[in-house]
mmCIF file with all atom_site columns, C-alpha atoms in Angstrom:
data_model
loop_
_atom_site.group_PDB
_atom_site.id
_atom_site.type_symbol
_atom_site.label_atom_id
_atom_site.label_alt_id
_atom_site.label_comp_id
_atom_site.label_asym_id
_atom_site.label_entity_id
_atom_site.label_seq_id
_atom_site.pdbx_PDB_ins_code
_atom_site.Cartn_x
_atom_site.Cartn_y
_atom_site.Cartn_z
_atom_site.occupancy
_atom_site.B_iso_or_equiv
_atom_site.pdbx_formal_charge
_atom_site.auth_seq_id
_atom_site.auth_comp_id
_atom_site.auth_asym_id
_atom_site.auth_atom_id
_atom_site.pdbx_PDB_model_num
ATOM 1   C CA . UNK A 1 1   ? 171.377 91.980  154.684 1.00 0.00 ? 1   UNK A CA 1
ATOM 2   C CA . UNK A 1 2   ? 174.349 94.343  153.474 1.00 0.00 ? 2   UNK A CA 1
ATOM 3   C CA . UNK A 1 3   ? 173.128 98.372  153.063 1.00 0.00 ? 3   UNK A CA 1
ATOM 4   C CA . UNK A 1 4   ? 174.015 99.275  149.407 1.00 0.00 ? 4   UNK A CA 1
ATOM 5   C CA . UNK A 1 5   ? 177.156 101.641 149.443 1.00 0.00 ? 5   UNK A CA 1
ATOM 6   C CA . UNK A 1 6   ? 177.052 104.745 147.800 1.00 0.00 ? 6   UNK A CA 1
ATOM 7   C CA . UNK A 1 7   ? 178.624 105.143 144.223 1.00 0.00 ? 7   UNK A CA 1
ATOM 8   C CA . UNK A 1 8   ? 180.514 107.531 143.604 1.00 0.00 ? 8   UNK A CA 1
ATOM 9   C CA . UNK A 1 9   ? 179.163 110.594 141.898 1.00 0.00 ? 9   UNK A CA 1
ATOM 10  C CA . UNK A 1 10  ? 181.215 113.052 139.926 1.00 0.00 ? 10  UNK A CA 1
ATOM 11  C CA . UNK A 1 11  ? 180.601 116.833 140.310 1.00 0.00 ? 11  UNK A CA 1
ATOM 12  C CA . UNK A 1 12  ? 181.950 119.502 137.761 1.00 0.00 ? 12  UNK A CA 1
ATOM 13  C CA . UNK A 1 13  ? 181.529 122.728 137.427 1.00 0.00 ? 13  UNK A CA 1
ATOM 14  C CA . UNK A 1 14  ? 181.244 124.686 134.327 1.00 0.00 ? 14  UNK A CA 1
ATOM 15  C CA . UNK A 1 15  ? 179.623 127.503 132.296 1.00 0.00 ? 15  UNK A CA 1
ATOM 16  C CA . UNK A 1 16  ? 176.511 127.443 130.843 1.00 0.00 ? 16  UNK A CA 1
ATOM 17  C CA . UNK A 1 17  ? 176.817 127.668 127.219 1.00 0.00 ? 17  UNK A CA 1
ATOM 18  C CA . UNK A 1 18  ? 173.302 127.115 126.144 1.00 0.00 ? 18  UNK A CA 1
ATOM 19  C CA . UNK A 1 19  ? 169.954 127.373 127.663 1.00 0.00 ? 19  UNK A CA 1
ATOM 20  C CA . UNK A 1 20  ? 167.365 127.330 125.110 1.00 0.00 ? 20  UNK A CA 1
ATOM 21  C CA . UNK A 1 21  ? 165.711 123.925 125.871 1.00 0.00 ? 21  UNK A CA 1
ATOM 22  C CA . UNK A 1 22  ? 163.025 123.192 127.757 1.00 0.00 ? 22  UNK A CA 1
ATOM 23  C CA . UNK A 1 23  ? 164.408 121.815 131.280 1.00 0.00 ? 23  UNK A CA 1
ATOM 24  C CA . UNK A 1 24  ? 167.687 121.546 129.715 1.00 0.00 ? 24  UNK A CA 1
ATOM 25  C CA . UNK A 1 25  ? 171.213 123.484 129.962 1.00 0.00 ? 25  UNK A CA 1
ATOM 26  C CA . UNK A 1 26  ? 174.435 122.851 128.438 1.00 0.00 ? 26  UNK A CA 1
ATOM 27  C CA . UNK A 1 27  ? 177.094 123.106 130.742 1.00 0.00 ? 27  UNK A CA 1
ATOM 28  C CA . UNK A 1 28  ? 181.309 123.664 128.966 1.00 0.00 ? 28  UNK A CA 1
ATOM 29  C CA . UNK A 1 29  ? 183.865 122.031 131.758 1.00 0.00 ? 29  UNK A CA 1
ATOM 30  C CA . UNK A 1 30  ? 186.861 122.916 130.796 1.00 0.00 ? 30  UNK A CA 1
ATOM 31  C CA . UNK A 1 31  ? 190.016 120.712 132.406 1.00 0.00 ? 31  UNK A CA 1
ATOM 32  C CA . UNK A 1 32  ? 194.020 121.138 131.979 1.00 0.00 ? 32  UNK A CA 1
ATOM 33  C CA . UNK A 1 33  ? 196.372 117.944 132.232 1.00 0.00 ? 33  UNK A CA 1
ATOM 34  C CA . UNK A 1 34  ? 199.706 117.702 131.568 1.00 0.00 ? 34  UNK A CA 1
ATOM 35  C CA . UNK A 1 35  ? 201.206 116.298 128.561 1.00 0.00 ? 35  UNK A CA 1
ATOM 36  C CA . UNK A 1 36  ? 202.729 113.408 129.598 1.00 0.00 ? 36  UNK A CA 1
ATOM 37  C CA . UNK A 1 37  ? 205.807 113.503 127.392 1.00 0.00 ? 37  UNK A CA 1
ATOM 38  C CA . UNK A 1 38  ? 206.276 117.192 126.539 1.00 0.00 ? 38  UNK A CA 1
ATOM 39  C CA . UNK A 1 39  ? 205.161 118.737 130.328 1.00 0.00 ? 39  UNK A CA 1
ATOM 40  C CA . UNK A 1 40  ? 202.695 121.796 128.405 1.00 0.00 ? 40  UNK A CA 1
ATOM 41  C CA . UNK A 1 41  ? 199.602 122.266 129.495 1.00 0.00 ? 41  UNK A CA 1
ATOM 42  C CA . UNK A 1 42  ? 196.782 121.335 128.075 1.00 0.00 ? 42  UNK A CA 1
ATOM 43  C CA . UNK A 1 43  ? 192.904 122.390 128.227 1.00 0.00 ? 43  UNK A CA 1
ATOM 44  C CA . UNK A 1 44  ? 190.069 120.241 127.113 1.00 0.00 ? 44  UNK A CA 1
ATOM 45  C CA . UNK A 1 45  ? 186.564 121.485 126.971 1.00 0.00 ? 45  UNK A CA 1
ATOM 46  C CA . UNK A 1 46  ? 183.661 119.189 127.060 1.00 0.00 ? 46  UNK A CA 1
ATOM 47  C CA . UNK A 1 47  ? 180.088 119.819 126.985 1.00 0.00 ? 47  UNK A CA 1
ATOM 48  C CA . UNK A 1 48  ? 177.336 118.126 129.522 1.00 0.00 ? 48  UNK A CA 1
ATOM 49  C CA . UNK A 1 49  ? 173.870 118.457 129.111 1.00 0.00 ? 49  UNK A CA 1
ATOM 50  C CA . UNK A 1 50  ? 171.998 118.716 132.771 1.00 0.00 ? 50  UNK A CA 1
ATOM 51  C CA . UNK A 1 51  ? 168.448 118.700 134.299 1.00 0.00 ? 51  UNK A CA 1
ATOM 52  C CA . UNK A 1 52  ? 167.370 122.511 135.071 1.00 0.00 ? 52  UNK A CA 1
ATOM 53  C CA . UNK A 1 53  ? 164.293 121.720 136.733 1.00 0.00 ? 53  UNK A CA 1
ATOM 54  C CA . UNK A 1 54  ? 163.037 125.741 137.299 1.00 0.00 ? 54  UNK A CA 1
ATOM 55  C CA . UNK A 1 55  ? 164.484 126.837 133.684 1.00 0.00 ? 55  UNK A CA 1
ATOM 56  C CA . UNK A 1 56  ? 166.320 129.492 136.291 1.00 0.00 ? 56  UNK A CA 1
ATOM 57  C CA . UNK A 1 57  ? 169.871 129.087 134.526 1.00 0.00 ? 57  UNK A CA 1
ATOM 58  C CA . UNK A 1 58  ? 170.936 131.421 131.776 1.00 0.00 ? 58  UNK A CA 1
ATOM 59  C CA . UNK A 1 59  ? 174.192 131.709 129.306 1.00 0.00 ? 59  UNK A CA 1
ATOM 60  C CA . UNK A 1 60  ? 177.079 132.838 131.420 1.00 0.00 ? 60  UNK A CA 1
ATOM 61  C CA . UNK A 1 61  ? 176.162 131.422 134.509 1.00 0.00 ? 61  UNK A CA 1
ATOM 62  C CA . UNK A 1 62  ? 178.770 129.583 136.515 1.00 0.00 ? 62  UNK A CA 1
ATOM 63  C CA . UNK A 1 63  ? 177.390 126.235 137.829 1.00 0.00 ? 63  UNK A CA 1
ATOM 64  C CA . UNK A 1 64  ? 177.538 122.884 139.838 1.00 0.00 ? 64  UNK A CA 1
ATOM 65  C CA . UNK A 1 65  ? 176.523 119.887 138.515 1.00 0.00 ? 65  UNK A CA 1
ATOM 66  C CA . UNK A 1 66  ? 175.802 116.284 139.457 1.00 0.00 ? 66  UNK A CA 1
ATOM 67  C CA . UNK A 1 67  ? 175.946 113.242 137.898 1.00 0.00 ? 67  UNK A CA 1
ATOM 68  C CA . UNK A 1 68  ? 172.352 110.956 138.035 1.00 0.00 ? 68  UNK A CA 1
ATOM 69  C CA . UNK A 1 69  ? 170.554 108.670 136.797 1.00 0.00 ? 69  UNK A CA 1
ATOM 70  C CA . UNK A 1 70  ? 170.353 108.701 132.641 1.00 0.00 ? 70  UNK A CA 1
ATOM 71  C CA . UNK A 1 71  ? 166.962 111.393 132.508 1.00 0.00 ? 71  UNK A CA 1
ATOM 72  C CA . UNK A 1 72  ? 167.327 110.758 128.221 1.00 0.00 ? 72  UNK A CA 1
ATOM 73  C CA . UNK A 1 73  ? 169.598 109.897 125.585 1.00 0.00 ? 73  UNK A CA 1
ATOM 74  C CA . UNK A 1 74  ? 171.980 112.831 126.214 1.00 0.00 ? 74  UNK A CA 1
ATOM 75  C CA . UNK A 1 75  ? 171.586 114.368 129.504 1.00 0.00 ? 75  UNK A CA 1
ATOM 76  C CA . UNK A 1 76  ? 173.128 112.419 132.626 1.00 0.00 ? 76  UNK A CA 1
ATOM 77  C CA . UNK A 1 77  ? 173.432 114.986 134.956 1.00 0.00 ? 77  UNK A CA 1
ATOM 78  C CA . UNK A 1 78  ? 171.029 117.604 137.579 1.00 0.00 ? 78  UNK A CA 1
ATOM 79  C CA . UNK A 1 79  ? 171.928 120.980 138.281 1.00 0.00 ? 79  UNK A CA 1
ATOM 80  C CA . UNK A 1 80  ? 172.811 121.361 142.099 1.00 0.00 ? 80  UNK A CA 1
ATOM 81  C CA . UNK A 1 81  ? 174.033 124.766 141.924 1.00 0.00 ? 81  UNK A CA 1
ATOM 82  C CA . UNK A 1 82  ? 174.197 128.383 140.521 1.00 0.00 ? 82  UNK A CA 1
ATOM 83  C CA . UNK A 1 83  ? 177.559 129.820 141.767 1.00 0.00 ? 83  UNK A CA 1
ATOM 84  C CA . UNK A 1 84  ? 177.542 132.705 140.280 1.00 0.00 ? 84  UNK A CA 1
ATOM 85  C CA . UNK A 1 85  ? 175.198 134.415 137.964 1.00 0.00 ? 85  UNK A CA 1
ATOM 86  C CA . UNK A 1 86  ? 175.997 136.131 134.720 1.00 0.00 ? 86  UNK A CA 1
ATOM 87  C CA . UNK A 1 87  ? 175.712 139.752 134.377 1.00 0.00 ? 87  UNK A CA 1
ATOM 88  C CA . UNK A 1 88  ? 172.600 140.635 131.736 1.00 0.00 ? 88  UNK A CA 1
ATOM 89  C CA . UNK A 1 89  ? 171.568 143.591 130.336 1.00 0.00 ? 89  UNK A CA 1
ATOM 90  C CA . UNK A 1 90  ? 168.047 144.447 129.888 1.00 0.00 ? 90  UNK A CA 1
ATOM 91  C CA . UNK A 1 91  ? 166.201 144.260 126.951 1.00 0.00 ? 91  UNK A CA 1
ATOM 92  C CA . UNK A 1 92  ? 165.044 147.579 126.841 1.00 0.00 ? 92  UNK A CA 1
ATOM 93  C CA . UNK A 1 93  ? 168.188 149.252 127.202 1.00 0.00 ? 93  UNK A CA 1
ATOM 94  C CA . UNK A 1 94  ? 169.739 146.652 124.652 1.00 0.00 ? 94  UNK A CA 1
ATOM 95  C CA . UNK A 1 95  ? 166.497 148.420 122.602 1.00 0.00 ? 95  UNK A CA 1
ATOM 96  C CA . UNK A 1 96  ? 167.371 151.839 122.644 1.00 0.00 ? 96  UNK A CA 1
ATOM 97  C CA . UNK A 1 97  ? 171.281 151.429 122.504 1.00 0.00 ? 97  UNK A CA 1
ATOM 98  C CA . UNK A 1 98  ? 170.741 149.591 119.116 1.00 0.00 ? 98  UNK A CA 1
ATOM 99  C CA . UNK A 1 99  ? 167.961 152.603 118.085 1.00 0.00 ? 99  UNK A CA 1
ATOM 100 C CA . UNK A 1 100 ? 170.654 155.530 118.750 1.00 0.00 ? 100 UNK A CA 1
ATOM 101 C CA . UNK A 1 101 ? 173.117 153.431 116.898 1.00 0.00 ? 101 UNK A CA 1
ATOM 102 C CA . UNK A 1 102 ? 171.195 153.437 114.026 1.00 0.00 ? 102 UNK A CA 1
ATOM 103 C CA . UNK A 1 103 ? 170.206 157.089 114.316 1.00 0.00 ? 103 UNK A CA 1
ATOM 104 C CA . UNK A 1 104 ? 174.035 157.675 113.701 1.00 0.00 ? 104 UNK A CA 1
ATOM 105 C CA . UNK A 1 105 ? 174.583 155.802 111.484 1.00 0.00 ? 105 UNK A CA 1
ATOM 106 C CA . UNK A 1 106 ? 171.933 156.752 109.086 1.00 0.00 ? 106 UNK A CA 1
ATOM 107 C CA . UNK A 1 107 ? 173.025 160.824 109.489 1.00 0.00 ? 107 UNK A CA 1
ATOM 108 C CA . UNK A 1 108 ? 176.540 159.945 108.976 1.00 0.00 ? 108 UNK A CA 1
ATOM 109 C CA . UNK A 1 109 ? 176.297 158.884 105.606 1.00 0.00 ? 109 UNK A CA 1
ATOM 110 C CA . UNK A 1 110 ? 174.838 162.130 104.496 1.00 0.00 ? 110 UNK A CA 1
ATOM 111 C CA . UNK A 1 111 ? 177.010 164.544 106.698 1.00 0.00 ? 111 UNK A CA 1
ATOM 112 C CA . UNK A 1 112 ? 179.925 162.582 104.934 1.00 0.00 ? 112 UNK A CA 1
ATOM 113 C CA . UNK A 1 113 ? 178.801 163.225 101.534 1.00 0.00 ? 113 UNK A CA 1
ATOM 114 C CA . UNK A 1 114 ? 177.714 166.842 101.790 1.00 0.00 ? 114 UNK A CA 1
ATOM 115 C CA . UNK A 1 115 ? 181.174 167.853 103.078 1.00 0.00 ? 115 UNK A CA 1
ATOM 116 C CA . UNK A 1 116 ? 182.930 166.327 100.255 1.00 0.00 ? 116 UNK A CA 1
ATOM 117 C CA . UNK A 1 117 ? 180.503 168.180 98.295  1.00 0.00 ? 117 UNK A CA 1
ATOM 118 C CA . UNK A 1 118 ? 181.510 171.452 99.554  1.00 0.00 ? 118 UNK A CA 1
ATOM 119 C CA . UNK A 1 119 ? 184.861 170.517 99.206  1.00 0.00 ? 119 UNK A CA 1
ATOM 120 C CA . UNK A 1 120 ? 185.236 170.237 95.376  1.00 0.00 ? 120 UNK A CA 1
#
C-alpha cells in the first residue's frame, strides 16, 4: 500500500489586526508583486482568520501561521508562532495619563479666559 504524501501547506506571516474573538485572531499578510506591464511595486493586504488555541495573541503581534484543516466557515488556518510581541502599555498608566490630561484641560479653559479678562 502507497504512504499518503504530504500536501503542501502554506505558511504566512502577518500582524495581528484583531483579537477580540473567542479562540480566534485575525492575522493582515501583506505581499508586493510586480506589475507585470508597468514594473511598480505593488502591496496587497489580505486578512486570515486563525485558531489561537490559549487566546495568548494580542493586536500588534507579529505571527506565524499555518494552513489546516477548515476549523469553520472562515478560519482555515492555526497559529504556530508568536515572533515577536507587541509593545503594550498598562492599563493603569493608560488611567492616569488620560486623568492628568483632563486635569489640564479643564484649568486651561479658565486660565484662558481670565487673562483676556484682565486684558481689556
Amino acid at each position: 500500500m502507497e504512504s499518503k504524501a504530504k500536501k503542501y501547506k502554506r505558511v504566512l506571516e502577518g500582524i495581528v489586526v484583531s483579537d477580540k474573538m473567542d479562540k480566534t485572531i485575525v492575522v493582515k499578510v501583506e505581499s508586493k508583486q510586480k506589475h507585470p506591464l508597468y514594473g511598480k511595486t505593488i502591496s496587497k493586504n489580505k486578512r486570515y482568520k486563525a485558531h489561537d488555541e490559549k487566546n495568548e495573541c494580542h493586536e500588534g503581534d507579529l505571527v506565524r501561521v499555518i494552513e489546516c484543516r477548515p476549523l469553520s466557515k472562515d478560519k482555515k488556518f492555526r497559529l504556530t508562532k508568536i515572533i515577536k510581541k507587541a509593545e503594550r502599555l498598562e492599563k493603569d498608566s493608560i488611567d492616569s495619563d488620560v486623568e492628568s490630561v483632563l486635569k489640564r484641560e479643564k484649568h486651561a479653559p479658565e486660565a484662558a479666559v481670565s487673562s483676556q479678562v484682565e486684558g481689556e
